[in-house]
mmCIF file of C-alpha atoms and ligand atoms in Angstrom:
data_model
loop_
_atom_site.group_PDB
_atom_site.id
_atom_site.type_symbol
_atom_site.label_atom_id
_atom_site.label_comp_id
_atom_site.label_asym_id
_atom_site.label_seq_id
_atom_site.Cartn_x
_atom_site.Cartn_y
_atom_site.Cartn_z
ATOM 1 C CA UNK Q 1 9.233 -25.629 -0.514
ATOM 2 C CA UNK Q 2 7.418 -25.776 2.838
ATOM 3 C CA UNK Q 3 6.355 -22.366 4.162
ATOM 4 C CA UNK Q 4 6.722 -22.139 7.930
ATOM 5 C CA UNK Q 5 4.580 -19.619 9.868
ATOM 6 C CA UNK Q 6 6.007 -18.494 13.225
ATOM 7 C CA UNK Q 7 4.154 -16.239 15.676
ATOM 8 C CA UNK Q 8 6.043 -13.012 16.175
ATOM 9 C CA UNK Q 9 3.963 -12.460 19.301
ATOM 10 C CA UNK Q 10 4.714 -15.631 21.286
ATOM 11 C CA UNK Q 11 8.020 -16.569 19.573
ATOM 12 C CA UNK Q 12 9.485 -13.188 18.610
ATOM 13 C CA UNK Q 13 13.025 -14.001 19.703
ATOM 14 C CA UNK Q 14 13.291 -17.369 17.898
ATOM 15 C CA UNK Q 15 11.289 -16.194 14.862
ATOM 16 C CA UNK Q 16 13.374 -13.094 14.185
ATOM 17 C CA UNK Q 17 16.657 -14.991 14.807
ATOM 18 C CA UNK Q 18 15.676 -17.650 12.240
ATOM 19 C CA UNK Q 19 14.399 -14.946 9.868
ATOM 20 C CA UNK Q 20 17.666 -12.995 10.087
ATOM 21 C CA UNK Q 21 19.730 -16.121 9.346
ATOM 22 C CA UNK Q 22 17.563 -16.859 6.278
ATOM 23 C CA UNK Q 23 17.991 -13.255 5.064
ATOM 24 C CA UNK Q 24 21.768 -13.523 5.480
ATOM 25 C CA UNK Q 25 21.704 -16.787 3.511
ATOM 26 C CA UNK Q 26 20.018 -15.038 0.549
ATOM 27 C CA UNK Q 27 16.476 -16.401 1.244
ATOM 28 C CA UNK Q 28 13.132 -14.570 1.482
ATOM 29 C CA UNK Q 29 11.204 -13.841 4.709
ATOM 30 C CA UNK Q 30 7.736 -12.271 4.992
ATOM 31 C CA UNK Q 31 7.393 -10.026 8.031
ATOM 32 C CA UNK Q 32 4.862 -7.647 9.587
ATOM 33 C CA UNK Q 33 5.293 -3.876 9.467
ATOM 34 C CA UNK Q 34 2.981 -1.116 10.703
ATOM 35 C CA UNK Q 35 1.831 -0.521 7.088
ATOM 36 C CA UNK Q 36 1.409 -3.931 5.342
ATOM 37 C CA UNK Q 37 3.364 -7.235 5.374
ATOM 38 C CA UNK Q 38 6.705 -7.060 3.561
ATOM 39 C CA UNK Q 39 8.538 -9.715 1.541
ATOM 40 C CA UNK Q 40 12.170 -9.225 2.516
ATOM 41 C CA UNK Q 41 15.605 -10.121 1.147
ATOM 42 C CA UNK Q 42 19.167 -8.925 1.793
ATOM 43 C CA UNK Q 43 19.076 -5.498 0.129
ATOM 44 C CA UNK Q 44 22.805 -5.532 -0.675
ATOM 45 C CA UNK Q 45 22.627 -8.887 -2.526
ATOM 46 C CA UNK Q 46 21.304 -8.552 -6.086
ATOM 47 C CA UNK Q 47 20.654 -12.284 -6.479
ATOM 48 C CA UNK Q 48 18.616 -12.476 -3.277
ATOM 49 C CA UNK Q 49 16.648 -9.396 -4.399
ATOM 50 C CA UNK Q 50 15.854 -11.080 -7.723
ATOM 51 C CA UNK Q 51 14.092 -13.873 -5.776
ATOM 52 C CA UNK Q 52 11.558 -11.266 -4.557
ATOM 53 C CA UNK Q 53 10.597 -10.431 -8.149
ATOM 54 C CA UNK Q 54 10.230 -14.167 -8.944
ATOM 55 C CA UNK Q 55 8.134 -14.993 -5.858
ATOM 56 C CA UNK Q 56 5.795 -12.037 -6.457
ATOM 57 C CA UNK Q 57 5.667 -12.224 -10.241
ATOM 58 C CA UNK Q 58 6.641 -8.514 -10.076
ATOM 59 C CA UNK Q 59 7.735 -6.694 -13.253
ATOM 60 C CA UNK Q 60 11.461 -6.063 -12.856
ATOM 61 C CA UNK Q 61 11.284 -2.358 -13.711
ATOM 62 C CA UNK Q 62 9.386 -1.671 -10.453
ATOM 63 C CA UNK Q 63 11.909 -0.704 -7.720
ATOM 64 C CA UNK Q 64 11.876 -1.822 -4.064
ATOM 65 C CA UNK Q 65 12.171 0.009 -0.751
ATOM 66 C CA UNK Q 66 15.160 -0.605 1.557
ATOM 67 C CA UNK Q 67 14.202 -0.978 5.239
ATOM 68 C CA UNK Q 68 16.672 0.043 7.952
ATOM 69 C CA UNK Q 69 16.685 -0.274 11.758
ATOM 70 C CA UNK Q 70 18.820 2.787 12.653
ATOM 71 C CA UNK Q 71 18.532 6.337 11.275
ATOM 72 C CA UNK Q 72 22.317 6.472 10.888
ATOM 73 C CA UNK Q 73 22.189 3.602 8.322
ATOM 74 C CA UNK Q 74 20.674 6.041 5.813
ATOM 75 C CA UNK Q 75 24.003 7.704 5.041
ATOM 76 C CA UNK Q 76 25.432 4.360 3.847
ATOM 77 C CA UNK Q 77 22.636 4.007 1.255
ATOM 78 C CA UNK Q 78 22.402 7.556 -0.145
ATOM 79 C CA UNK Q 79 25.130 9.450 -2.041
ATOM 80 C CA UNK Q 80 24.696 12.133 0.666
ATOM 81 C CA UNK Q 81 21.863 13.136 2.997
ATOM 82 C CA UNK Q 82 20.296 16.451 1.816
ATOM 83 C CA UNK Q 83 19.576 19.005 4.573
ATOM 84 C CA UNK Q 84 15.809 18.896 4.200
ATOM 85 C CA UNK Q 85 15.776 15.145 4.949
ATOM 86 C CA UNK Q 86 16.794 15.731 8.592
ATOM 87 C CA UNK Q 87 13.594 17.358 9.936
ATOM 88 C CA UNK Q 88 11.524 14.697 8.153
ATOM 89 C CA UNK Q 89 13.548 11.864 9.641
ATOM 90 C CA UNK Q 90 13.444 13.451 13.114
ATOM 91 C CA UNK Q 91 9.659 13.912 12.921
ATOM 92 C CA UNK Q 92 8.432 10.799 11.110
ATOM 93 C CA UNK Q 93 10.983 7.985 11.584
ATOM 94 C CA UNK Q 94 10.480 5.319 12.645
ATOM 95 C CA UNK Q 95 7.154 5.242 10.797
ATOM 96 C CA UNK Q 96 5.269 4.996 7.487
ATOM 97 C CA UNK Q 97 7.341 7.499 5.442
ATOM 98 C CA UNK Q 98 9.660 6.376 2.609
ATOM 99 C CA UNK Q 99 12.209 8.887 1.300
ATOM 100 C CA UNK Q 100 13.840 8.804 -2.143
ATOM 101 C CA UNK Q 101 17.239 10.311 -3.023
ATOM 102 C CA UNK Q 102 20.373 9.542 -5.106
ATOM 103 C CA UNK Q 103 21.768 6.109 -4.276
ATOM 104 C CA UNK Q 104 25.231 5.195 -2.974
ATOM 105 C CA UNK Q 105 27.346 2.690 -4.931
ATOM 106 C CA UNK Q 106 26.658 -0.209 -2.497
ATOM 107 C CA UNK Q 107 22.965 -0.290 -3.468
ATOM 108 C CA UNK Q 108 22.536 -2.842 -6.272
ATOM 109 C CA UNK Q 109 20.564 -1.919 -9.386
ATOM 110 C CA UNK Q 110 18.319 -4.948 -8.737
ATOM 111 C CA UNK Q 111 16.820 -2.941 -5.820
ATOM 112 C CA UNK Q 112 16.339 0.290 -7.796
ATOM 113 C CA UNK Q 113 15.298 -1.381 -11.055
ATOM 114 C CA UNK Q 114 18.181 0.375 -12.779
ATOM 115 C CA UNK Q 115 17.420 3.864 -11.365
ATOM 116 C CA UNK Q 116 20.095 6.114 -9.808
ATOM 117 C CA UNK Q 117 17.772 6.843 -6.864
ATOM 118 C CA UNK Q 118 16.801 4.602 -3.944
ATOM 119 C CA UNK Q 119 13.806 4.521 -1.594
ATOM 120 C CA UNK Q 120 14.541 4.049 2.145
ATOM 121 C CA UNK Q 121 12.293 3.681 5.197
ATOM 122 C CA UNK Q 122 12.724 2.933 8.896
ATOM 123 C CA UNK Q 123 9.651 0.987 10.082
ATOM 124 C CA UNK Q 124 8.308 1.311 13.629
ATOM 125 C CA UNK Q 125 7.012 -2.257 13.969
ATOM 126 C CA UNK Q 126 8.934 -4.107 16.720
ATOM 127 C CA UNK Q 127 9.289 -7.374 14.815
ATOM 128 C CA UNK Q 128 10.402 -5.649 11.618
ATOM 129 C CA UNK Q 129 13.069 -3.737 13.502
ATOM 130 C CA UNK Q 130 14.322 -6.806 15.407
ATOM 131 C CA UNK Q 131 14.581 -8.702 12.101
ATOM 132 C CA UNK Q 132 16.530 -5.923 10.346
ATOM 133 C CA UNK Q 133 18.800 -5.364 13.375
ATOM 134 C CA UNK Q 134 19.663 -9.074 13.618
ATOM 135 C CA UNK Q 135 20.165 -9.456 9.850
ATOM 136 C CA UNK Q 136 22.697 -6.579 10.022
ATOM 137 C CA UNK Q 137 21.860 -5.572 6.432
ATOM 138 C CA UNK Q 138 19.164 -3.299 4.968
ATOM 139 C CA UNK Q 139 16.176 -5.419 3.967
ATOM 140 C CA UNK Q 140 14.685 -4.811 0.502
ATOM 141 C CA UNK Q 141 10.952 -5.413 0.748
ATOM 142 C CA UNK Q 142 7.860 -4.756 -1.347
ATOM 143 C CA UNK Q 143 4.425 -5.797 -0.098
ATOM 144 C CA UNK Q 144 4.207 -9.597 0.355
ATOM 145 C CA UNK Q 145 1.382 -10.205 -2.157
ATOM 146 C CA UNK Q 146 1.467 -11.727 -5.626
ATOM 147 C CA UNK Q 147 1.898 -8.813 -8.026
ATOM 148 C CA UNK Q 148 -1.439 -7.134 -8.867
ATOM 149 C CA UNK Q 149 -3.292 -8.378 -5.742
ATOM 150 C CA UNK Q 150 -4.268 -6.289 -2.700
ATOM 151 C CA UNK Q 151 -1.400 -5.904 -0.212
ATOM 152 C CA UNK Q 152 -1.535 -8.332 2.740
ATOM 153 C CA UNK Q 153 -2.462 -6.927 6.139
ATOM 154 C CA UNK Q 154 -2.286 -10.204 8.082
ATOM 155 C CA UNK Q 155 -0.269 -13.441 7.879
ATOM 156 C CA UNK Q 156 -3.140 -15.434 6.362
ATOM 157 C CA UNK Q 157 -3.224 -13.093 3.350
ATOM 158 C CA UNK Q 158 0.533 -13.668 2.899
ATOM 159 C CA UNK Q 159 0.130 -17.450 3.143
ATOM 160 C CA UNK Q 160 -2.715 -17.369 0.577
ATOM 161 C CA UNK Q 161 -0.344 -15.729 -1.953
ATOM 162 C CA UNK Q 162 3.092 -17.122 -0.991
ATOM 163 C CA UNK Q 163 2.508 -20.676 0.290
ATOM 164 C CA UNK Q 164 5.242 -22.930 -1.137
ATOM 165 C CA UNK Q 165 7.193 -19.963 -2.583
ATOM 166 C CA UNK Q 166 9.044 -18.729 0.523
ATOM 167 C CA UNK Q 167 10.488 -20.520 3.591
ATOM 168 C CA UNK Q 168 9.176 -18.284 6.411
ATOM 169 C CA UNK Q 169 6.332 -15.950 7.397
ATOM 170 C CA UNK Q 170 6.563 -14.080 10.714
ATOM 171 C CA UNK Q 171 2.996 -13.618 11.983
ATOM 172 C CA UNK Q 172 2.566 -10.342 13.886
ATOM 173 C CA UNK Q 173 -1.245 -10.134 13.611
ATOM 174 C CA UNK Q 174 -3.074 -7.276 11.850
ATOM 175 C CA UNK Q 175 -1.097 -4.280 10.530
ATOM 176 C CA UNK Q 176 -1.821 -0.936 12.224
ATOM 177 C CA UNK Q 177 -2.225 1.320 9.152
ATOM 178 C CA UNK Q 178 -3.249 -1.184 6.451
ATOM 179 C CA UNK Q 179 -1.934 0.878 3.487
ATOM 180 C CA UNK Q 180 1.666 1.110 2.283
ATOM 181 C CA UNK Q 181 3.991 3.938 3.327
ATOM 182 C CA UNK Q 182 3.872 7.471 1.946
ATOM 183 C CA UNK Q 183 6.606 7.707 -0.726
ATOM 184 C CA UNK Q 184 8.239 11.179 -0.891
ATOM 185 C CA UNK Q 185 10.919 12.003 -3.443
ATOM 186 C CA UNK Q 186 13.539 14.524 -2.290
ATOM 187 C CA UNK Q 187 15.082 14.758 -5.764
ATOM 188 C CA UNK Q 188 14.136 18.282 -6.928
ATOM 189 C CA UNK Q 189 10.938 19.715 -5.374
ATOM 190 C CA UNK Q 190 9.634 17.402 -2.612
ATOM 191 C CA UNK Q 191 6.963 15.305 -4.343
ATOM 192 C CA UNK Q 192 4.598 12.644 -2.986
ATOM 193 C CA UNK Q 193 4.736 9.706 -5.390
ATOM 194 C CA UNK Q 194 2.399 7.551 -3.314
ATOM 195 C CA UNK Q 195 0.129 8.876 -0.515
ATOM 196 C CA UNK Q 196 -0.021 7.094 2.849
ATOM 197 C CA UNK Q 197 -0.595 7.596 6.565
ATOM 198 C CA UNK Q 198 1.927 10.457 6.716
ATOM 199 C CA UNK Q 199 -0.252 12.950 4.873
ATOM 200 C CA UNK Q 200 0.615 15.899 2.640
ATOM 201 C CA UNK Q 201 -0.708 18.168 5.422
ATOM 202 C CA UNK Q 202 1.670 16.578 7.970
ATOM 203 C CA UNK Q 203 4.677 16.867 5.629
ATOM 204 C CA UNK Q 204 3.921 20.502 4.738
ATOM 205 C CA UNK Q 205 3.781 21.411 8.434
ATOM 206 C CA UNK Q 206 7.454 20.334 8.629
ATOM 207 C CA UNK Q 207 9.043 21.299 5.267
ATOM 208 C CA UNK Q 208 6.595 23.675 3.552
ATOM 209 C CA UNK Q 209 5.025 23.072 0.109
ATOM 210 C CA UNK Q 210 4.948 19.471 -1.120
ATOM 211 C CA UNK Q 211 3.768 18.500 -4.611
ATOM 212 C CA UNK Q 212 1.595 15.537 -5.541
ATOM 213 C CA UNK Q 213 2.575 13.310 -8.486
ATOM 214 C CA UNK Q 214 -0.019 13.663 -11.256
ATOM 215 C CA UNK Q 215 -0.938 9.971 -11.307
ATOM 216 C CA UNK Q 216 -2.205 9.722 -7.713
ATOM 217 C CA UNK Q 217 -5.922 9.908 -8.528
ATOM 218 C CA UNK Q 218 -5.950 9.249 -12.274
ATOM 219 C CA UNK Q 219 -4.496 6.723 -14.703
ATOM 220 C CA UNK Q 220 -1.289 7.673 -16.507
ATOM 221 C CA UNK Q 221 -1.765 8.978 -20.030
ATOM 222 C CA UNK Q 222 -0.186 6.849 -22.759
ATOM 223 C CA UNK Q 223 2.803 9.123 -23.237
ATOM 224 C CA UNK Q 224 3.294 10.094 -19.563
ATOM 225 C CA UNK Q 225 6.302 8.702 -17.701
ATOM 226 C CA UNK Q 226 5.588 7.277 -14.243
ATOM 227 C CA UNK Q 227 7.391 9.255 -11.509
ATOM 228 C CA UNK Q 228 7.054 6.097 -9.439
ATOM 229 C CA UNK Q 229 7.264 3.064 -11.721
ATOM 230 C CA UNK Q 230 4.875 1.068 -9.476
ATOM 231 C CA UNK Q 231 2.068 3.487 -10.376
ATOM 232 C CA UNK Q 232 1.751 2.275 -13.937
ATOM 233 C CA UNK Q 233 0.839 -1.323 -13.108
ATOM 234 C CA UNK Q 234 -2.508 -2.925 -12.378
ATOM 235 C CA UNK Q 235 -2.763 -2.883 -8.634
ATOM 236 C CA UNK Q 236 -4.664 -4.149 -5.613
ATOM 237 C CA UNK Q 237 -7.165 -6.074 -7.778
ATOM 238 C CA UNK Q 238 -9.338 -8.509 -5.816
ATOM 239 C CA UNK Q 239 -11.150 -11.452 -7.423
ATOM 240 C CA UNK Q 240 -14.304 -9.367 -7.955
ATOM 241 C CA UNK Q 241 -14.836 -6.320 -10.194
ATOM 242 C CA UNK Q 242 -14.798 -3.089 -8.131
ATOM 243 C CA UNK Q 243 -16.905 0.006 -8.903
ATOM 244 C CA UNK Q 244 -16.311 3.233 -6.935
ATOM 245 C CA UNK Q 245 -19.391 5.372 -6.235
ATOM 246 C CA UNK Q 246 -18.525 8.948 -5.289
ATOM 247 C CA UNK Q 247 -20.558 11.695 -3.615
ATOM 248 C CA UNK Q 248 -22.231 12.809 -0.388
ATOM 249 C CA UNK Q 249 -23.439 9.991 1.900
ATOM 250 C CA UNK Q 250 -27.060 10.556 0.757
ATOM 251 C CA UNK Q 251 -26.315 10.665 -2.993
ATOM 252 C CA UNK Q 252 -23.862 7.769 -2.726
ATOM 253 C CA UNK Q 253 -26.168 5.394 -0.893
ATOM 254 C CA UNK Q 254 -29.063 6.201 -3.246
ATOM 255 C CA UNK Q 255 -26.883 5.424 -6.276
ATOM 256 C CA UNK Q 256 -25.387 2.293 -4.681
ATOM 257 C CA UNK Q 257 -28.869 0.897 -3.927
ATOM 258 C CA UNK Q 258 -30.006 1.477 -7.498
ATOM 259 C CA UNK Q 259 -26.866 -0.154 -8.974
ATOM 260 C CA UNK Q 260 -27.135 -3.025 -6.470
ATOM 261 C CA UNK Q 261 -30.617 -4.039 -7.610
ATOM 262 C CA UNK Q 262 -29.745 -3.570 -11.325
ATOM 263 C CA UNK Q 263 -26.744 -5.882 -10.943
ATOM 264 C CA UNK Q 264 -28.811 -8.470 -9.031
ATOM 265 C CA UNK Q 265 -31.277 -8.460 -11.901
ATOM 266 C CA UNK Q 266 -28.395 -9.194 -14.285
ATOM 267 C CA UNK Q 267 -27.713 -12.307 -12.160
ATOM 268 C CA UNK Q 268 -24.592 -10.911 -10.452
ATOM 269 C CA UNK Q 269 -23.701 -11.387 -6.794
ATOM 270 C CA UNK Q 270 -22.950 -7.979 -5.251
ATOM 271 C CA UNK Q 271 -21.402 -6.728 -1.999
ATOM 272 C CA UNK Q 272 -21.244 -3.128 -0.758
ATOM 273 C CA UNK Q 273 -18.344 -1.582 1.168
ATOM 274 C CA UNK Q 274 -20.082 1.080 3.235
ATOM 275 C CA UNK Q 275 -19.129 3.740 5.782
ATOM 276 C CA UNK Q 276 -20.437 4.580 9.252
ATOM 277 C CA UNK Q 277 -22.439 7.427 7.657
ATOM 278 C CA UNK Q 278 -24.321 5.144 5.229
ATOM 279 C CA UNK Q 279 -24.512 1.635 6.698
ATOM 280 C CA UNK Q 280 -28.045 2.199 8.103
ATOM 281 C CA UNK Q 281 -29.323 2.827 4.556
ATOM 282 C CA UNK Q 282 -28.282 -0.662 3.432
ATOM 283 C CA UNK Q 283 -30.419 -2.712 5.827
ATOM 284 C CA UNK Q 284 -31.240 -6.119 4.372
ATOM 285 C CA UNK Q 285 -28.554 -6.077 1.660
ATOM 286 C CA UNK Q 286 -24.990 -7.423 1.646
ATOM 287 C CA UNK Q 287 -23.050 -4.444 3.048
ATOM 288 C CA UNK Q 288 -19.873 -4.356 5.152
ATOM 289 C CA UNK Q 289 -19.038 -1.163 7.036
ATOM 290 C CA UNK Q 290 -15.283 -0.595 6.681
ATOM 291 C CA UNK Q 291 -14.828 2.704 8.522
ATOM 292 C CA UNK Q 292 -15.826 6.302 9.178
ATOM 293 C CA UNK Q 293 -15.671 9.071 6.540
ATOM 294 C CA UNK Q 294 -14.704 11.578 9.237
ATOM 295 C CA UNK Q 295 -11.662 9.405 10.076
ATOM 296 C CA UNK Q 296 -10.380 8.070 6.727
ATOM 297 C CA UNK Q 297 -7.495 6.282 8.473
ATOM 298 C CA UNK Q 298 -10.147 3.759 9.607
ATOM 299 C CA UNK Q 299 -11.055 3.125 5.949
ATOM 300 C CA UNK Q 300 -7.360 2.657 5.071
ATOM 301 C CA UNK Q 301 -6.923 0.125 7.891
ATOM 302 C CA UNK Q 302 -9.689 -2.134 6.538
ATOM 303 C CA UNK Q 303 -9.620 -1.624 2.753
ATOM 304 C CA UNK Q 304 -7.183 -4.345 1.633
ATOM 305 C CA UNK Q 305 -8.573 -7.064 3.908
ATOM 306 C CA UNK Q 306 -12.115 -6.163 2.781
ATOM 307 C CA UNK Q 307 -11.082 -6.333 -0.910
ATOM 308 C CA UNK Q 308 -9.571 -9.787 -0.354
ATOM 309 C CA UNK Q 309 -12.263 -11.218 1.878
ATOM 310 C CA UNK Q 310 -15.394 -9.645 0.371
ATOM 311 C CA UNK Q 311 -13.941 -9.983 -3.153
ATOM 312 C CA UNK Q 312 -13.859 -13.782 -2.719
ATOM 313 C CA UNK Q 313 -17.637 -13.832 -2.063
ATOM 314 C CA UNK Q 314 -19.112 -11.941 -5.022
ATOM 315 C CA UNK Q 315 -18.872 -10.835 -8.668
ATOM 316 C CA UNK Q 316 -19.027 -7.083 -8.037
ATOM 317 C CA UNK Q 317 -18.026 -4.846 -5.126
ATOM 318 C CA UNK Q 318 -19.695 -1.423 -4.915
ATOM 319 C CA UNK Q 319 -17.332 0.727 -2.814
ATOM 320 C CA UNK Q 320 -17.976 4.254 -1.568
ATOM 321 C CA UNK Q 321 -15.598 7.034 -2.574
ATOM 322 C CA UNK Q 322 -14.740 9.661 0.050
ATOM 323 C CA UNK Q 323 -12.992 13.046 0.114
ATOM 324 C CA UNK Q 324 -9.263 13.227 -0.620
ATOM 325 C CA UNK Q 325 -8.019 15.339 2.290
ATOM 326 C CA UNK Q 326 -5.618 13.808 4.836
ATOM 327 C CA UNK Q 327 -5.695 9.968 4.797
ATOM 328 C CA UNK Q 328 -8.637 10.105 2.354
ATOM 329 C CA UNK Q 329 -6.038 10.618 -0.398
ATOM 330 C CA UNK Q 330 -4.287 7.300 0.366
ATOM 331 C CA UNK Q 331 -7.658 5.535 0.548
ATOM 332 C CA UNK Q 332 -8.867 6.888 -2.805
ATOM 333 C CA UNK Q 333 -5.477 6.221 -4.456
ATOM 334 C CA UNK Q 334 -5.701 2.502 -3.550
ATOM 335 C CA UNK Q 335 -9.446 2.123 -4.111
ATOM 336 C CA UNK Q 336 -9.406 3.724 -7.587
ATOM 337 C CA UNK Q 337 -6.547 1.443 -8.653
ATOM 338 C CA UNK Q 338 -8.372 -1.625 -7.305
ATOM 339 C CA UNK Q 339 -11.305 -0.519 -9.477
ATOM 340 C CA UNK Q 340 -9.158 0.086 -12.568
ATOM 341 C CA UNK Q 341 -10.502 3.703 -12.253
ATOM 342 C CA UNK Q 342 -14.115 2.534 -12.785
ATOM 343 C CA UNK Q 343 -15.864 5.409 -10.992
ATOM 344 C CA UNK Q 344 -19.449 6.699 -10.958
ATOM 345 C CA UNK Q 345 -20.441 10.210 -9.870
ATOM 346 C CA UNK Q 346 -23.481 9.526 -7.653
ATOM 347 C CA UNK Q 347 -25.132 12.916 -8.100
ATOM 348 C CA UNK Q 348 -24.952 12.758 -11.931
ATOM 349 C CA UNK Q 349 -26.183 9.166 -11.917
ATOM 350 C CA UNK Q 350 -29.149 10.019 -9.648
ATOM 351 C CA UNK Q 351 -30.123 12.997 -11.838
ATOM 352 C CA UNK Q 352 -30.214 10.774 -14.936
ATOM 353 C CA UNK Q 353 -32.335 8.199 -13.082
ATOM 354 C CA UNK Q 354 -34.997 10.781 -12.129
ATOM 355 C CA UNK Q 355 -35.178 12.064 -15.732
ATOM 356 C CA UNK Q 356 -35.852 8.550 -17.061
HETATM 357 P P1 AMP I 1 5.915 -1.629 -2.768
HETATM 358 O O1 AMP I 1 7.220 -2.266 -2.702
HETATM 359 O O2 AMP I 1 4.825 -2.487 -3.293
HETATM 360 O O3 AMP I 1 5.582 -0.925 -1.473
HETATM 361 O O4 AMP I 1 6.165 -0.493 -3.817
HETATM 362 C C1 AMP I 1 7.227 0.427 -3.636
HETATM 363 C C2 AMP I 1 6.830 1.702 -4.340
HETATM 364 O O5 AMP I 1 7.887 2.643 -4.262
HETATM 365 C C3 AMP I 1 6.534 1.450 -5.804
HETATM 366 O O6 AMP I 1 5.390 2.220 -6.179
HETATM 367 C C4 AMP I 1 7.806 1.929 -6.476
HETATM 368 O O7 AMP I 1 7.585 2.316 -7.807
HETATM 369 C C5 AMP I 1 8.219 3.092 -5.565
HETATM 370 N N1 AMP I 1 9.665 3.324 -5.629
HETATM 371 C C6 AMP I 1 10.651 2.609 -5.041
HETATM 372 N N2 AMP I 1 11.864 3.108 -5.361
HETATM 373 C C7 AMP I 1 11.648 4.160 -6.159
HETATM 374 C C8 AMP I 1 12.510 5.104 -6.825
HETATM 375 N N3 AMP I 1 13.826 5.031 -6.720
HETATM 376 N N4 AMP I 1 11.926 6.076 -7.574
HETATM 377 C C9 AMP I 1 10.583 6.155 -7.675
HETATM 378 N N5 AMP I 1 9.723 5.287 -7.080
HETATM 379 C C10 AMP I 1 10.243 4.312 -6.337
HETATM 380 MG MG1 MG I 2 3.028 -3.523 -3.436
#
């Protein structure tokens, strides 16, 4: 199959019209959203949805999100809309918030991976909304990467993973947020299953206390059941090994420098993902500044592209951990998974070094 790439900037009208006709014909289309690129299919057609799992190599017990273009479409997809959904939808839609509730009968089990609940989101990206509106069906879409790889934040990343597997990629340039949507379950106590740009703090300001799923910053124990099935899989892994180094800017950079030279001595090629607070300490070594600790949304915006691009250049990435308030939680959730939870506490490491 030839994969066509059409600019959603210069050819939005033609690109979204072709995309919508492919979706209606049961084919797959990759499209930009404000979070990451999505790999879409007709969300009411189980066979079309199965093609997503094939193209991604995604385990079929990991459910998808349905994307809609109008708030009123939600009531067709849920058994009913619970009262507390309304203030959330009014405040955060369109935008990077996915809501989970009991599904209506029209939603095929291929979308929900057999669950009785379904995840729905209304994206704000212009191209995504034009595509969904013209397709006249909800579009089921996970991130448009091969399963296990970092999510794509531009059309080149999608082409690297999907070339020859899908007929069309709509190229809308770089994604605004760079991490996937916040996933909030409204079944029982409101619970964040996956953190994103709509933070716990922002949600609590609208609906009061919100819980965090246990697996957000740690691996699932062997006997624990994943609240969000996607959480149990290897995720976001670039070509290189990733090690997270956690602590204050001073402790972190000291530890990173020590690990950097140790790894070089072992014959490894190493790259550092640094922050605005530490970049000046890495003069003369391979370090890429990906954002500002005081504004963790900047780290989120660059993380996946850095993992893909820097990960292709080296054996080991040393990445700085940051605090987990606000968007820092989404950043650490993705980074720790990319590292397979390989994490070093900088202050403990530095203490051991001085003793030796
Ligand atoms: P992705 O498609 O890569 O953005 O992943 C979608 C995320 O939403 C995955 O982590 C899924 O496990 C999660 N998800 C989707 N539907 C449900 C659901 N009904 N219940 C729990 N988690 C869900
Ligand atoms: Mg994904």
